[in-house]
Coordinates of C-alpha atoms in Angstrom, one line a residue:
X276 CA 105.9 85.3 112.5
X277 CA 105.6 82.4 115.0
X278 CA 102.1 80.8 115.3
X279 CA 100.4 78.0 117.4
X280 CA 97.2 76.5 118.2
X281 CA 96.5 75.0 121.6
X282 CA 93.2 74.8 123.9
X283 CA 90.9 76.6 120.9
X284 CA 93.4 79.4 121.4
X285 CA 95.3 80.8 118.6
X286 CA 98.9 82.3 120.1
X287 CA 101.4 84.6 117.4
X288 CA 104.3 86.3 118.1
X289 CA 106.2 88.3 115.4
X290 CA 109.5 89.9 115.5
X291 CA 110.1 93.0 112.7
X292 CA 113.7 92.6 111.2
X293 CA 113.1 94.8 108.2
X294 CA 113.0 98.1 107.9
X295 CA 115.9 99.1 109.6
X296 CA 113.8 101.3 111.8
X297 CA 111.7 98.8 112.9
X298 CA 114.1 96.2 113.6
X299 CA 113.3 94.2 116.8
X300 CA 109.8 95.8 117.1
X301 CA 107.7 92.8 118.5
X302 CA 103.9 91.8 118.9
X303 CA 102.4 89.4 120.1
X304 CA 98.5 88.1 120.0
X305 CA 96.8 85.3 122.3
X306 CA 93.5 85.0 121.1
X307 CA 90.6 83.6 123.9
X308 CA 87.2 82.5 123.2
X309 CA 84.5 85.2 124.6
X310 CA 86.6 88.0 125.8
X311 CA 88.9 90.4 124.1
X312 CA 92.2 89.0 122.7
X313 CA 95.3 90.3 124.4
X314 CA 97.7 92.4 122.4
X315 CA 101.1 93.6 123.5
X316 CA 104.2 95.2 121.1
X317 CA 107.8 95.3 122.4
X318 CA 108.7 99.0 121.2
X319 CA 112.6 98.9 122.1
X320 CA 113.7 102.7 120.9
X321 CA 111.0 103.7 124.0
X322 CA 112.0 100.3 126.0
X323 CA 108.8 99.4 127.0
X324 CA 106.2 97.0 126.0
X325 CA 102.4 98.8 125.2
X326 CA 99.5 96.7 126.0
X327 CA 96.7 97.5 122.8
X328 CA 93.1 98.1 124.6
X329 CA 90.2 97.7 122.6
X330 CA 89.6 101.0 122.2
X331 CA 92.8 100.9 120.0
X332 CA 92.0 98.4 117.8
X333 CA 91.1 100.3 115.2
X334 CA 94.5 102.1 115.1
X335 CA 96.8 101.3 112.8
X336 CA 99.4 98.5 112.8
X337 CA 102.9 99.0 112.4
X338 CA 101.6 102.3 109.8
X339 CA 100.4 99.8 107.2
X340 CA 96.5 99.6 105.9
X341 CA 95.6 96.8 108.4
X342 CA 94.4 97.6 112.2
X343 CA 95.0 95.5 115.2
X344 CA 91.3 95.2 114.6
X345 CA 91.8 93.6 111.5
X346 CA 94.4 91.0 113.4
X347 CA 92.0 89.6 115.4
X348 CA 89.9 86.8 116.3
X349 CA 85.8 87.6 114.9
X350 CA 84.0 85.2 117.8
X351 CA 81.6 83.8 116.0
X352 CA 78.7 84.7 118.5
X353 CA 80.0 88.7 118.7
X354 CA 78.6 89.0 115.0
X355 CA 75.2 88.1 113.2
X356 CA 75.5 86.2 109.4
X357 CA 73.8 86.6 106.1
X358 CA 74.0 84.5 103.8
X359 CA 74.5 86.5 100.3
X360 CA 74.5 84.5 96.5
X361 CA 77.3 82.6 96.2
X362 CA 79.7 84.1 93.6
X363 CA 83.2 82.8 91.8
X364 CA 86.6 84.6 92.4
X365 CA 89.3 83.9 90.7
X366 CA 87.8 80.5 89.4
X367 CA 86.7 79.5 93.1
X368 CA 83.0 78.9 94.3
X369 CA 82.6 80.8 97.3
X370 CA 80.0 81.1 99.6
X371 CA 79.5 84.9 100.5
X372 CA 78.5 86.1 103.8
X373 CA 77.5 89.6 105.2
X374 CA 79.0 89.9 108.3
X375 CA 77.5 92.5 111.2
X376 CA 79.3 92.9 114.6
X377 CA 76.6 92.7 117.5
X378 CA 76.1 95.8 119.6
X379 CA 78.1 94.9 122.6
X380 CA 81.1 94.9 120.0
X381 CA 83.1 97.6 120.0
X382 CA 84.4 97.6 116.3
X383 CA 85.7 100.3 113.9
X384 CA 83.3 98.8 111.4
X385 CA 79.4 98.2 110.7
X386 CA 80.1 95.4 108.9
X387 CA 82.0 93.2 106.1
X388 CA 81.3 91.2 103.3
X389 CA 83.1 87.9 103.3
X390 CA 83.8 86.0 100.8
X391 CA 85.1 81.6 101.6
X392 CA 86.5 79.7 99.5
X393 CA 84.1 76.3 99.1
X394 CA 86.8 74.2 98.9
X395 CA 89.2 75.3 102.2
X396 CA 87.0 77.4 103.9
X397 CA 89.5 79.6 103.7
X398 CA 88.4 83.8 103.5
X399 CA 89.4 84.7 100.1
X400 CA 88.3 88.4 99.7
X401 CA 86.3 90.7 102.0
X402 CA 85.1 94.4 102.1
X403 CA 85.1 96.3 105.4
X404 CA 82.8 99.1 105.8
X405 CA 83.1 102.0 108.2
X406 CA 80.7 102.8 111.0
X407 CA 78.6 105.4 108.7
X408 CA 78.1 102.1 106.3
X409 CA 80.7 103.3 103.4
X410 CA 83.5 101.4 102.3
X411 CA 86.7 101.6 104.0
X412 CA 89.2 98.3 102.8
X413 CA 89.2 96.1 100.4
X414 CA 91.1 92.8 101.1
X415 CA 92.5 90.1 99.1
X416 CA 94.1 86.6 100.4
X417 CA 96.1 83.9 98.9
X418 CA 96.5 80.6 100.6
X419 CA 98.2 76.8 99.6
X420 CA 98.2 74.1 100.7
X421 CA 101.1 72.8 103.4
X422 CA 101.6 69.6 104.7
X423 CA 97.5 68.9 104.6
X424 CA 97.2 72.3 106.1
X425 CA 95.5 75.6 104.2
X426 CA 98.2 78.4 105.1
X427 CA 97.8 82.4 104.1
X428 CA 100.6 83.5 101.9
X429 CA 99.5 87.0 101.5
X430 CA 97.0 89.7 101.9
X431 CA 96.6 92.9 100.1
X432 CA 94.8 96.0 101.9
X433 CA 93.9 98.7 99.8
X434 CA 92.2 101.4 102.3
X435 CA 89.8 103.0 99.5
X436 CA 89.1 106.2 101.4
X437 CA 92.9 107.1 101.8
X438 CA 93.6 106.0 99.0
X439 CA 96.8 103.5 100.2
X440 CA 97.7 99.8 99.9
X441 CA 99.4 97.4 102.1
X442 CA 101.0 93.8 100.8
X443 CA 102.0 91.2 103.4
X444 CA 103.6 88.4 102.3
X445 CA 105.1 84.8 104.0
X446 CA 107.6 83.6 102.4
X447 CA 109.2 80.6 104.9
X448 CA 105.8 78.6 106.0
X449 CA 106.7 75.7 107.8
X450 CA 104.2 73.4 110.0
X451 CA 104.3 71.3 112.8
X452 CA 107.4 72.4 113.7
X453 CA 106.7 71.6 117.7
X454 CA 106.9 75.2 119.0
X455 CA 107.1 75.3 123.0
X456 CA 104.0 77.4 124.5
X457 CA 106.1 79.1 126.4
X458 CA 107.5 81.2 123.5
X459 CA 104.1 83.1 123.9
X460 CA 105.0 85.5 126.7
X461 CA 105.3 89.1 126.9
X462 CA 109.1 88.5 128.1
X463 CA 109.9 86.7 124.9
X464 CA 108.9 90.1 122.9
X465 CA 112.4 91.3 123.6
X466 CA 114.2 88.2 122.2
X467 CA 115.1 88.9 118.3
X468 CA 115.2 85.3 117.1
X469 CA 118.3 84.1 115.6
X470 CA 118.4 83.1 111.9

């Protein structure tokens, strides 16, 4: 996975190498302040590059427990906050936040809890509950420290009411690395990066 930062935007662009029957699959994710981030996967067995509305968001990524929903960028004024008690996980203070997506959001969820890491600000575990209010994921994140930067080196979905789990893991993190911002276009989804 390729990511930058420019202009308040997030841009990512990943390339699937493994499994073999995924291999060159490609997505790509520029997130904008107040509107709807654009999505777009290169599928190359149907040669053609699907944009994801936000009516799809809730769909599945790639068959794994996370949703292009769950890929995106929360704005910050879509959802309303409450505070909850702050709690320890795993031997960190975190605050703890109940998190409800405003009506004009169209989400797969009615809302999370989300809990941040004091020290990095960094989300550390959340629930996600469905539209009727009951659970529907569990998630868990691990992060380090890189180069003065707090970096995600995993998250684990367990989707309770199918009863699955998801790991992703990322194992080369490297920062700064002065990526162009042109590598963020849809015609780049075809290009399978060399190793």
């Amino acid at each position: 996975m390729v990511s930058r930062s420019l202009d308040g935007n997030k841009k990512q662009i990943i390339w699937f190498l493994e499994p073999k029957d995924d291999k060159g699959v490609a997505f790509l994710k520029i997130e904008h302040e107040n509107k709807d981030d654009e999505m777009r996967m290169w599928l190359p067995a149907f040669n053609k590059v699907r944009r994801i509305s936000s009516k799809k968001k809730g769909d599945s990524f790639m068959g794994s427990d996370l949703s292009y929903e769950d890929l995106s960028n929360r704005d910050i004024d879509d959802h309303t906050y409450n505070r909850i008690d702050d709690e320890i996980i795993d031997e960190k203070s975190c605050y703890v936040l109940e998190v409800i997506p405003n009506s004009k959001v169209r989400s797969s969820y009615s809302k999370h809890i989300t809990w941040i890491d004091k020290e990095s600000l960094m989300i550390i575990k959340e629930q996600s509950f469905d539209r009727r209010g009951a659970l529907k994921k569990k998630k868990k994140f691990s992060h380090s420290e890189l180069n003065g930067y707090f970096v995600m080196n995993s998250v684990f979905v367990e989707d309770v009411q199918k009863n699955h789990k998801t790991e992703v893991s990322f194992d080369e993190l490297r920062v700064d690395t002065g990526i162009s911002p042109n590598l963020f276009q849809e015609k780049n989804l075809k290009r399978l990066p060399r190793n």
